[in-house]
Coordinates of C-alpha atoms in Angstrom, one line a residue:
Chain Q
M12 CA -78.8 0.7 -4.4
T13 CA -81.6 2.4 -6.4
T14 CA -79.5 5.5 -7.1
T15 CA -77.5 3.6 -9.7
Q16 CA -80.2 3.6 -12.4
E17 CA -81.1 7.2 -11.5
M18 CA -77.4 8.1 -12.1
L19 CA -77.2 6.2 -15.4
D20 CA -80.3 8.0 -16.6
T21 CA -78.5 11.4 -16.3
V22 CA -75.8 10.5 -18.7
P23 CA -76.4 12.6 -21.9
T24 CA -75.5 9.9 -24.3
G25 CA -78.0 7.4 -22.9
V26 CA -77.1 3.8 -22.0
L27 CA -76.8 1.5 -25.0
L28 CA -77.6 -1.7 -23.1
G29 CA -80.5 -0.2 -21.2
S30 CA -80.1 1.6 -17.9
E31 CA -82.3 -0.8 -15.9
D32 CA -80.4 -3.9 -16.8
V33 CA -77.0 -2.1 -16.6
A34 CA -77.9 -0.7 -13.1
A35 CA -78.9 -4.2 -12.0
A36 CA -75.6 -5.6 -13.2
I37 CA -73.6 -2.9 -11.5
D38 CA -75.4 -3.3 -8.2
A39 CA -75.0 -7.1 -8.4
C40 CA -71.3 -6.7 -9.1
L41 CA -70.7 -4.4 -6.2
R42 CA -72.6 -6.7 -3.8
C43 CA -70.5 -9.6 -5.1
T44 CA -67.2 -7.7 -4.6
Q45 CA -68.3 -7.0 -1.1
S46 CA -69.5 -10.5 -0.2
C47 CA -66.5 -12.3 -1.8
T48 CA -64.1 -10.0 0.0
T49 CA -65.7 -10.7 3.4
C50 CA -66.0 -14.4 2.6
A51 CA -62.2 -14.7 1.9
D52 CA -61.5 -12.8 5.1
A53 CA -63.7 -15.1 7.1
D54 CA -62.3 -18.2 5.4
L55 CA -58.8 -17.1 6.7
V56 CA -59.9 -17.5 10.3
E57 CA -61.8 -20.8 10.0
D58 CA -60.5 -24.0 11.6
D59 CA -60.7 -25.9 8.3
I60 CA -58.5 -23.4 6.3
D61 CA -56.8 -26.3 4.6
E62 CA -60.2 -27.0 2.9
M63 CA -60.8 -23.4 2.1
R64 CA -57.8 -22.6 -0.1
E65 CA -59.7 -22.7 -3.3
C66 CA -62.6 -20.8 -1.9
I67 CA -60.3 -18.0 -0.8
A68 CA -58.5 -17.8 -4.1
L69 CA -61.7 -17.8 -6.1
C70 CA -63.3 -15.1 -3.9
L71 CA -60.2 -12.9 -4.4
N72 CA -60.4 -13.2 -8.2
C73 CA -64.2 -12.8 -8.2
A74 CA -64.1 -9.6 -6.1
D75 CA -61.5 -8.1 -8.4
V76 CA -63.3 -9.0 -11.7
C77 CA -66.7 -7.8 -10.3
A78 CA -65.1 -4.5 -9.2
L79 CA -63.8 -3.8 -12.7
T80 CA -67.1 -4.9 -14.3
A81 CA -69.1 -2.5 -12.1
R82 CA -66.6 0.3 -12.9
L83 CA -66.7 -0.1 -16.7
L84 CA -70.5 -0.5 -16.7
S85 CA -70.7 2.8 -14.7
R86 CA -69.2 4.7 -17.7
P87 CA -71.9 4.3 -20.3
A88 CA -70.9 7.5 -22.3
H89 CA -67.5 5.8 -23.0
S90 CA -68.2 2.1 -23.3
D91 CA -66.5 -0.1 -25.8
E92 CA -69.0 -2.9 -26.1
Y93 CA -66.3 -5.3 -27.2
V94 CA -64.4 -4.7 -23.9
I95 CA -67.6 -4.8 -21.9
H96 CA -68.5 -8.1 -23.5
R97 CA -65.2 -9.7 -22.7
V98 CA -65.2 -8.5 -19.1
L99 CA -68.9 -9.6 -18.6
D100 CA -67.9 -13.0 -20.0
A101 CA -65.0 -13.3 -17.6
C102 CA -67.2 -12.1 -14.7
V103 CA -69.9 -14.8 -15.4
R104 CA -67.1 -17.4 -15.5
V105 CA -65.4 -16.4 -12.3
C106 CA -68.7 -15.9 -10.4
T107 CA -69.8 -19.4 -11.5
A108 CA -66.6 -21.0 -10.3
C109 CA -66.8 -19.1 -7.0
A110 CA -70.5 -20.0 -6.5
E111 CA -69.8 -23.7 -7.1
E112 CA -66.9 -23.7 -4.6
C113 CA -68.9 -21.7 -2.0
H114 CA -71.7 -24.2 -2.4
R115 CA -69.4 -27.0 -1.3
H116 CA -68.9 -25.2 2.0
A117 CA -72.4 -23.7 2.3
H118 CA -73.7 -26.2 4.8
H119 CA -71.0 -25.5 7.4
H120 CA -69.9 -21.9 6.7
R121 CA -72.8 -19.3 6.5
H122 CA -70.5 -16.8 4.7
C123 CA -70.1 -19.3 1.9
A124 CA -73.9 -19.8 1.7
L125 CA -74.5 -16.1 1.5
S126 CA -71.6 -15.6 -0.9
E127 CA -73.0 -18.3 -3.2
T128 CA -76.4 -16.6 -3.4
V129 CA -74.8 -13.2 -4.2
C130 CA -72.6 -14.8 -6.9
R131 CA -75.6 -16.4 -8.5
E132 CA -77.5 -13.1 -8.6
C133 CA -74.4 -11.5 -10.2
I134 CA -74.3 -14.3 -12.8
R135 CA -78.0 -13.7 -13.7
A136 CA -77.5 -9.9 -14.0
C137 CA -74.4 -10.1 -16.1
Q138 CA -75.8 -12.9 -18.3
A139 CA -78.9 -10.8 -18.9
L140 CA -76.6 -8.2 -20.4
L141 CA -74.7 -10.7 -22.5
D142 CA -78.1 -12.0 -23.8
T143 CA -79.1 -8.6 -25.2
K144 CA -79.2 -8.3 -29.0
T145 CA -76.2 -5.9 -28.9
F146 CA -74.0 -8.5 -27.5
A147 CA -75.4 -11.3 -29.5
D148 CA -74.1 -9.4 -32.6
I149 CA -70.6 -9.1 -31.0
Q150 CA -70.6 -12.8 -30.1
R151 CA -71.4 -13.7 -33.7
L152 CA -68.6 -11.4 -34.9
A153 CA -66.1 -12.9 -32.6
A154 CA -66.9 -16.4 -33.7
S155 CA -66.7 -15.5 -37.4
Chain F
M9 CA -39.5 -4.2 -12.1
T10 CA -37.2 -7.2 -12.4
T11 CA -38.6 -8.6 -9.2
T12 CA -41.8 -9.7 -10.9
Q13 CA -40.4 -12.8 -12.6
E14 CA -38.4 -13.7 -9.5
M15 CA -41.7 -13.6 -7.5
L16 CA -43.5 -15.7 -10.1
D17 CA -40.8 -18.3 -10.0
T18 CA -41.4 -18.9 -6.3
V19 CA -45.0 -20.0 -6.8
P20 CA -45.0 -23.8 -6.0
T21 CA -47.5 -24.6 -8.9
G22 CA -45.3 -23.0 -11.6
V23 CA -46.7 -20.6 -14.1
L24 CA -48.7 -22.2 -16.9
L25 CA -48.1 -19.5 -19.5
G26 CA -44.4 -19.1 -18.6
S27 CA -43.0 -16.8 -15.9
E28 CA -40.9 -14.7 -18.3
D29 CA -43.8 -13.8 -20.6
V30 CA -46.3 -13.4 -17.7
A31 CA -43.9 -11.1 -15.8
A32 CA -43.4 -9.0 -18.9
A33 CA -47.1 -8.6 -19.3
I34 CA -47.6 -7.8 -15.6
D35 CA -44.9 -5.1 -15.7
A36 CA -46.3 -3.7 -19.0
C37 CA -49.8 -3.5 -17.5
L38 CA -48.6 -1.8 -14.3
R39 CA -46.6 0.8 -16.3
C40 CA -49.7 1.3 -18.5
T41 CA -52.0 1.8 -15.5
Q42 CA -49.5 4.4 -14.3
S43 CA -49.0 6.3 -17.5
C44 CA -52.7 6.3 -18.4
T45 CA -53.7 7.6 -15.0
T46 CA -51.1 10.5 -15.3
C47 CA -52.1 11.2 -18.9
A48 CA -55.8 11.6 -17.9
D49 CA -54.7 13.9 -15.0
A50 CA -52.6 16.0 -17.3
D51 CA -55.3 16.2 -20.0
L52 CA -57.7 17.7 -17.4
V53 CA -55.5 20.8 -17.1
E54 CA -54.7 21.3 -20.8
D55 CA -56.1 24.3 -22.6
D56 CA -57.6 22.1 -25.3
I57 CA -59.6 20.0 -22.9
D58 CA -62.5 20.0 -25.4
E59 CA -60.4 17.9 -27.7
M60 CA -59.1 15.7 -25.0
R61 CA -62.5 14.2 -23.8
E62 CA -62.0 10.9 -25.6
C63 CA -58.4 10.6 -24.5
I64 CA -59.3 11.1 -20.8
A65 CA -62.1 8.5 -21.1
L66 CA -60.0 5.9 -22.8
C67 CA -57.1 6.5 -20.4
L68 CA -59.4 5.8 -17.5
N69 CA -60.8 2.6 -18.9
C70 CA -57.3 1.5 -19.9
A71 CA -55.8 2.1 -16.5
D72 CA -58.6 0.1 -14.8
V73 CA -58.4 -2.9 -17.2
C74 CA -54.6 -3.0 -17.1
A75 CA -54.7 -2.9 -13.2
L76 CA -57.0 -5.9 -13.2
T77 CA -54.9 -7.8 -15.8
A78 CA -51.8 -7.3 -13.8
R79 CA -53.6 -8.5 -10.6
L80 CA -55.0 -11.7 -12.2
L81 CA -51.7 -12.5 -13.9
S82 CA -50.0 -12.1 -10.5
R83 CA -51.9 -15.1 -9.2
P84 CA -50.5 -18.0 -11.2
A85 CA -51.4 -20.7 -8.6
H86 CA -55.1 -19.9 -9.1
S87 CA -55.5 -18.7 -12.7
D88 CA -58.6 -19.7 -14.7
E89 CA -57.1 -19.5 -18.2
Y90 CA -60.6 -18.7 -19.7
V91 CA -60.9 -15.7 -17.4
I92 CA -57.3 -14.6 -18.1
H93 CA -58.0 -15.0 -21.9
R94 CA -61.0 -12.7 -21.8
V95 CA -59.3 -10.1 -19.7
L96 CA -56.2 -10.1 -21.9
D97 CA -58.4 -9.8 -24.9
A98 CA -60.2 -6.8 -23.4
C99 CA -56.8 -5.3 -22.4
V100 CA -55.4 -5.5 -25.9
R101 CA -58.5 -3.9 -27.2
V102 CA -58.6 -1.0 -24.8
C103 CA -54.9 -0.3 -25.0
T104 CA -55.2 -0.2 -28.8
A105 CA -58.0 2.3 -28.7
C106 CA -56.1 4.4 -26.1
A107 CA -52.8 4.3 -28.1
E108 CA -54.6 5.4 -31.3
E109 CA -56.3 8.3 -29.5
C110 CA -53.1 9.3 -27.7
H111 CA -51.3 9.2 -31.1
R112 CA -53.7 11.9 -32.4
H113 CA -52.4 14.3 -29.6
A114 CA -48.8 13.0 -29.4
H115 CA -47.3 15.9 -31.4
H116 CA -48.6 18.6 -29.1
H117 CA -48.9 16.8 -25.7
R118 CA -45.8 14.9 -24.5
H119 CA -47.9 12.9 -22.0
C120 CA -49.9 11.5 -24.9
A121 CA -46.8 10.6 -26.8
L122 CA -45.3 8.7 -23.8
S123 CA -48.7 7.1 -23.0
E124 CA -49.0 5.9 -26.6
T125 CA -45.6 4.2 -26.3
V126 CA -46.5 2.5 -23.0
C127 CA -49.8 1.3 -24.4
R128 CA -48.1 -0.2 -27.4
E129 CA -45.7 -2.1 -25.2
C130 CA -48.6 -3.4 -23.2
I131 CA -50.4 -4.6 -26.3
R132 CA -47.3 -6.5 -27.4
A133 CA -46.8 -8.1 -24.0
C134 CA -50.5 -9.1 -23.7
Q135 CA -50.7 -10.3 -27.3
A136 CA -47.6 -12.5 -26.7
L137 CA -49.5 -14.3 -24.0
L138 CA -52.7 -14.6 -26.2
D139 CA -50.5 -16.1 -28.9
T140 CA -49.2 -18.9 -26.7
K141 CA -50.5 -22.4 -27.6
T142 CA -52.5 -22.6 -24.4
F143 CA -54.6 -19.7 -25.4
A144 CA -54.9 -20.7 -29.1
D145 CA -56.7 -23.8 -27.8
I146 CA -59.1 -21.6 -25.7
Q147 CA -59.7 -19.3 -28.7
R148 CA -60.6 -22.3 -30.9
L149 CA -62.9 -23.6 -28.2
A150 CA -64.7 -20.3 -27.9
A151 CA -65.3 -20.1 -31.6
S152 CA -66.6 -23.6 -31.9
Chain G
M8 CA -40.0 1.7 -14.5
T9 CA -38.2 4.9 -15.6
T10 CA -41.2 6.1 -17.6
T11 CA -43.0 7.2 -14.4
Q12 CA -40.9 10.3 -13.7
E13 CA -40.9 11.2 -17.4
M14 CA -44.7 11.0 -17.3
L15 CA -44.9 13.1 -14.1
D16 CA -42.7 15.8 -15.6
T17 CA -45.2 16.3 -18.5
V18 CA -48.0 17.4 -16.1
P19 CA -48.5 21.2 -16.7
T20 CA -49.0 22.0 -13.0
G21 CA -45.7 20.5 -11.9
V22 CA -45.4 18.0 -9.0
L23 CA -45.6 19.6 -5.6
L24 CA -43.7 16.9 -3.8
G25 CA -41.1 16.6 -6.5
S26 CA -41.3 14.3 -9.5
E27 CA -38.3 12.2 -8.6
D28 CA -39.5 11.2 -5.2
V29 CA -43.1 10.8 -6.2
A30 CA -42.0 8.6 -9.2
A31 CA -39.9 6.5 -6.8
A32 CA -42.9 6.1 -4.5
I33 CA -45.3 5.2 -7.3
D34 CA -42.9 2.6 -8.7
A35 CA -42.3 1.1 -5.2
C36 CA -46.0 0.9 -4.6
L37 CA -46.7 -0.8 -7.9
R38 CA -43.9 -3.4 -7.2
C39 CA -45.3 -3.9 -3.7
T40 CA -48.9 -4.5 -5.1
Q41 CA -47.4 -7.0 -7.5
S42 CA -45.2 -8.9 -5.0
C43 CA -47.9 -9.0 -2.2
T44 CA -50.5 -10.3 -4.7
T45 CA -48.2 -13.1 -5.8
C46 CA -47.1 -13.8 -2.2
A47 CA -50.7 -14.3 -1.0
D48 CA -51.3 -16.5 -4.1
A49 CA -48.3 -18.7 -3.3
D50 CA -49.1 -18.8 0.4
L51 CA -52.5 -20.4 -0.5
V52 CA -50.8 -23.5 -2.0
E53 CA -48.1 -24.0 0.7
D54 CA -48.2 -27.0 3.0
D55 CA -48.1 -24.8 6.1
I56 CA -51.1 -22.7 5.2
D57 CA -52.2 -22.8 8.8
E58 CA -49.2 -20.7 9.7
M59 CA -49.7 -18.4 6.7
R60 CA -53.1 -16.9 7.5
E61 CA -51.8 -13.6 8.8
C62 CA -49.3 -13.3 5.9
I63 CA -52.1 -13.8 3.3
A64 CA -54.4 -11.3 5.0
L65 CA -51.6 -8.7 5.4
C66 CA -50.5 -9.2 1.8
L67 CA -54.1 -8.6 0.6
N68 CA -54.5 -5.4 2.5
C69 CA -51.0 -4.2 1.5
A70 CA -51.6 -4.8 -2.2
D71 CA -54.8 -2.8 -2.1
V72 CA -53.4 0.1 -0.1
C73 CA -50.3 0.3 -2.3
A74 CA -52.5 0.2 -5.5
L75 CA -54.5 3.2 -4.3
T76 CA -51.3 5.1 -3.2
A77 CA -49.8 4.6 -6.6
R78 CA -53.0 5.8 -8.3
L79 CA -53.4 9.0 -6.2
L80 CA -49.7 9.9 -6.6
S81 CA -50.1 9.5 -10.3
R82 CA -52.5 12.4 -10.4
P83 CA -50.2 15.3 -9.4
A84 CA -52.4 18.0 -11.1
H85 CA -55.3 17.1 -8.7
S86 CA -53.6 16.0 -5.5
D87 CA -55.2 16.9 -2.2
E88 CA -52.1 16.8 0.0
Y89 CA -54.2 16.0 3.1
V90 CA -55.6 12.9 1.4
I91 CA -52.2 11.9 0.1
H92 CA -50.7 12.2 3.6
R93 CA -53.3 10.0 5.1
V94 CA -53.0 7.4 2.4
L95 CA -49.1 7.4 2.6
D96 CA -49.3 7.1 6.3
A97 CA -51.7 4.1 6.0
C98 CA -49.4 2.6 3.3
V99 CA -46.2 2.8 5.5
R100 CA -48.2 1.2 8.3
V101 CA -49.5 -1.7 6.3
C102 CA -46.2 -2.3 4.5
T103 CA -44.5 -2.4 7.9
A104 CA -46.9 -5.0 9.3
C105 CA -46.6 -7.0 6.1
A106 CA -42.8 -6.9 6.0
E107 CA -42.6 -8.0 9.6
E108 CA -44.9 -11.0 9.0
C109 CA -43.1 -11.9 5.8
H110 CA -39.8 -11.8 7.7
R111 CA -41.1 -14.5 10.0
H112 CA -41.5 -16.9 7.0
A113 CA -38.6 -15.6 4.9
H114 CA -36.2 -18.4 5.8
H115 CA -38.5 -21.1 4.5
H116 CA -40.6 -19.3 1.8
R117 CA -38.7 -17.4 -0.8
H118 CA -41.8 -15.4 -1.9
C119 CA -42.0 -14.1 1.7
A120 CA -38.3 -13.1 1.6
L121 CA -38.7 -11.3 -1.7
S122 CA -42.0 -9.7 -0.5
E123 CA -40.3 -8.4 2.6
T124 CA -37.6 -6.7 0.6
V125 CA -40.2 -5.1 -1.7
C126 CA -42.3 -3.9 1.3
R127 CA -39.3 -2.3 2.9
E128 CA -38.4 -0.4 -0.3
C129 CA -41.9 0.8 -0.4
I130 CA -41.8 2.0 3.2
R131 CA -38.6 3.9 2.5
A132 CA -40.0 5.6 -0.7
C133 CA -43.3 6.5 1.0
Q134 CA -41.6 7.7 4.2
A135 CA -39.3 9.9 2.1
L136 CA -42.5 11.7 0.8
L137 CA -43.9 12.0 4.3
D138 CA -40.6 13.5 5.5
T139 CA -40.8 16.4 3.0
K140 CA -41.4 19.8 4.4
T141 CA -44.9 20.0 2.8
F142 CA -46.0 17.0 4.8
A143 CA -44.3 18.1 8.0
D144 CA -46.5 21.1 7.9
I145 CA -49.7 19.0 7.4
Q146 CA -48.6 16.7 10.3
R147 CA -48.2 19.7 12.6
L148 CA -51.6 21.0 11.6
A149 CA -53.2 17.6 12.3
A150 CA -51.7 17.4 15.7
S151 CA -52.7 21.0 16.7
Chain U
M13 CA -77.5 -3.8 -0.1
T14 CA -78.8 -5.5 3.1
T15 CA -76.5 -8.5 2.6
T16 CA -73.5 -6.6 3.8
Q17 CA -74.3 -6.6 7.5
E18 CA -75.5 -10.3 7.2
M19 CA -72.1 -11.1 5.7
L20 CA -70.1 -9.2 8.3
D21 CA -72.1 -11.0 11.1
T22 CA -70.7 -14.4 9.8
V23 CA -67.1 -13.4 10.4
P24 CA -65.9 -15.6 13.4
T25 CA -63.8 -12.8 15.0
G26 CA -66.7 -10.4 15.2
V27 CA -66.5 -6.8 13.9
L28 CA -64.7 -4.4 16.3
L29 CA -66.4 -1.2 15.1
G30 CA -69.9 -2.9 15.1
S31 CA -71.3 -4.7 12.1
E32 CA -74.3 -2.3 11.6
D33 CA -72.2 0.8 11.3
V34 CA -69.4 -0.8 9.3
A35 CA -72.0 -2.3 6.9
A36 CA -73.6 1.2 6.5
A37 CA -70.2 2.7 5.7
I38 CA -69.3 -0.1 3.2
D39 CA -72.6 0.3 1.4
A40 CA -72.2 4.1 1.3
C41 CA -68.7 3.8 0.0
L42 CA -69.8 1.4 -2.8
R43 CA -72.6 3.7 -3.8
C44 CA -70.2 6.6 -3.8
T45 CA -67.7 4.8 -6.0
Q46 CA -70.5 4.1 -8.4
S47 CA -72.0 7.6 -8.5
C48 CA -68.7 9.4 -8.8
T49 CA -67.6 7.1 -11.6
T50 CA -70.8 7.8 -13.6
C51 CA -70.6 11.5 -12.7
A52 CA -67.1 11.8 -14.2
D53 CA -68.2 9.9 -17.2
A54 CA -71.2 12.2 -17.8
D55 CA -69.1 15.3 -17.1
L56 CA -66.8 14.3 -20.0
V57 CA -69.7 14.7 -22.5
E58 CA -71.2 17.9 -21.2
D59 CA -71.0 21.1 -23.2
D60 CA -69.4 23.0 -20.4
I61 CA -66.5 20.6 -19.9
D62 CA -64.2 23.5 -19.3
E63 CA -66.1 24.2 -16.0
M64 CA -66.2 20.5 -15.1
R65 CA -62.4 19.8 -14.9
E66 CA -62.3 19.9 -11.1
C67 CA -65.5 17.9 -10.8
I68 CA -64.1 15.1 -13.0
A69 CA -60.8 15.0 -11.1
L70 CA -62.4 15.0 -7.7
C71 CA -64.9 12.3 -8.7
L72 CA -62.0 10.1 -9.9
N73 CA -60.1 10.4 -6.6
C74 CA -63.3 10.0 -4.6
A75 CA -64.3 6.8 -6.5
D76 CA -60.9 5.3 -5.9
V77 CA -60.6 6.2 -2.2
C78 CA -64.2 4.9 -1.5
A79 CA -63.5 1.6 -3.3
L80 CA -60.5 1.0 -1.1
T81 CA -62.4 2.0 2.1
A82 CA -65.2 -0.4 1.2
R83 CA -62.7 -3.2 0.6
L84 CA -60.7 -2.7 3.9
L85 CA -63.9 -2.5 5.9
S86 CA -65.0 -5.7 4.3
R87 CA -62.1 -7.6 6.0
P88 CA -63.1 -7.3 9.7
A89 CA -61.1 -10.3 10.7
H90 CA -57.9 -8.7 9.6
S91 CA -58.4 -5.0 10.2
D92 CA -55.6 -2.8 11.4
E93 CA -57.6 0.0 13.1
Y94 CA -54.8 2.5 12.5
V95 CA -54.9 1.9 8.7
I96 CA -58.7 2.0 8.7
H97 CA -58.6 5.3 10.6
R98 CA -56.3 6.9 8.1
V99 CA -58.3 5.7 5.1
L100 CA -61.6 6.7 6.6
D101 CA -60.1 10.1 7.3
A102 CA -58.9 10.4 3.7
C103 CA -62.3 9.2 2.5
V104 CA -64.3 11.9 4.5
R105 CA -61.9 14.6 3.2
V106 CA -62.2 13.6 -0.5
C107 CA -66.0 13.0 -0.3
T108 CA -66.3 16.5 1.2
A109 CA -64.3 18.2 -1.5
C110 CA -66.3 16.2 -4.1
A111 CA -69.7 17.0 -2.6
E112 CA -68.8 20.7 -2.5
E113 CA -67.7 20.8 -6.1
C114 CA -70.7 18.8 -7.3
H115 CA -72.9 21.2 -5.4
R116 CA -71.6 24.1 -7.6
H117 CA -73.0 22.3 -10.7
A118 CA -76.0 20.7 -9.0
H119 CA -78.5 23.2 -10.4
H120 CA -77.6 22.5 -14.1
H121 CA -76.3 18.9 -14.0
R122 CA -78.5 16.3 -12.4
H123 CA -75.6 13.8 -12.1
C124 CA -73.8 16.3 -9.9
A125 CA -76.9 16.8 -7.7
L126 CA -77.2 13.1 -7.2
S127 CA -73.5 12.6 -6.7
E128 CA -73.5 15.3 -4.1
T129 CA -76.2 13.5 -2.1
V130 CA -74.4 10.2 -2.3
C131 CA -71.1 11.8 -1.2
R132 CA -72.8 13.4 1.8
E133 CA -74.3 10.1 2.9
C134 CA -70.8 8.6 2.6
I135 CA -69.3 11.3 4.7
R136 CA -72.0 10.7 7.4
A137 CA -71.4 6.9 7.4
C138 CA -67.6 7.2 7.5
Q139 CA -67.7 10.0 10.1
A140 CA -69.9 7.8 12.3
L141 CA -67.1 5.2 12.4
L142 CA -64.5 7.8 13.1
D143 CA -66.6 9.0 16.0
T144 CA -66.7 5.6 17.7
K145 CA -64.7 5.3 21.0
T146 CA -62.2 3.0 19.3
F147 CA -61.1 5.6 16.9
A148 CA -61.3 8.5 19.4
D149 CA -58.5 6.6 21.2
I150 CA -56.4 6.3 18.1
Q151 CA -56.9 10.0 17.3
R152 CA -55.7 10.9 20.7
L153 CA -52.7 8.6 20.3
A154 CA -51.8 10.2 16.9
A155 CA -51.9 13.7 18.4
S156 CA -49.7 12.9 21.4

């Protein structure tokens, strides 16, 4: 999805957190929404559904949080960095929980193995944004 | 939307933050998603659109954050309270910004006046959840 | 959710399908999004999850389609009636399937009983819009 | 986003409309959600906002319909082909309107030029699904 950065670079205000990193996070979030939605759908037809309850639930929450994160990051001209920070923080948290649960099933369900990988890429891309100086300042503010 | 609490009360795990308060927050978020979506739509056909740019942008972000908040709160059997806290915090922030901007136009655009009221109800309902003891603990944790 | 019609009535262009009926459909869709999301969440912790697979899947699809329907209907100044027709048609279909599946579990899961009722109200409200003269014309066009 | 087809291929039920074409449509819809969201955001800070009203409104509807389309197509184990058909049909319609409006501004707003291209790719990918034999049968059914 190389168009994402190109799109962001057309926004007259610029992109406070950097268009390359923001584009990477948007694309990772969209992929994660996709893979988690399909993983939950596949879980629902597996024989061992009794073991997959938590995986389904985490995938649903993960898909929804990632979809919102991608959407807010796609509006750089009207970003409230405090809101973005909170949502990225929630996103990293839910992707981490989802990756860990998928990991438990990765050896016997290929959708879980793939989903774990996509979640981990999403964590990295969102954490990279949280680690920027802009957000370090907000974090400090929140803790004060 | 009185069905919301009734629905929550059927969830076998119970509702950690209390079904009455959670139902109130869900309903307030859904109403806010609705009114902000219509407010942005109406803004786009007003003569003074040049003055309404910020209002449109805030209404769009507010509608999306409220929709996610309602969705996550509607899954009490699989709530990660850390995630819920971050999303509620983002929700209060974006509703506050939206209410303030709508207030500036409330005297000449009735949709802004109505939208301001709905945003303020949403802030109250979400803040009530953030003020519960469960979340006070999380807040303390985050600041440590 | 009485604010919905009030909001729609502030839109300068008016509401082609009638603000009362459109508001009723929006509110029914939002309630259905809510109840189906909670029903799927509750299903995931029931003992008989093996029997609830279809119910979970239908509730997920129903919640998503209803959320979009509410959103598009909330933008009366920029409605493409062809798009609205297709989405309402999809909405009635998925709500019907979901109501029928919930009905099968209604006697032993109260969330399914409630969800069935909410789905049926949503079907009625959406069908009322599809039955308006505006849409009868579109239907005729599509079949020609 | 090459993971999409890989994910679809893990679903035990298979993918009725073919995993390659469905993956292409999902990826195109996600890109279109992204570009339309950013296009509307950029429009809101352009000097000629008065001329961009329709573009903003169409981008908002397009982003929402594409997001739902991607989501429903990502659940191949629980697809109701009638629902998918209606949503794809709505998606092609709103993407076409959005592409045409973006085209009008493509020479002076690069985000509109990019967005037009992405919309047209989305139309092609969704239309390819609508043109499959499975959907030709549904179409015939609907017209009878």
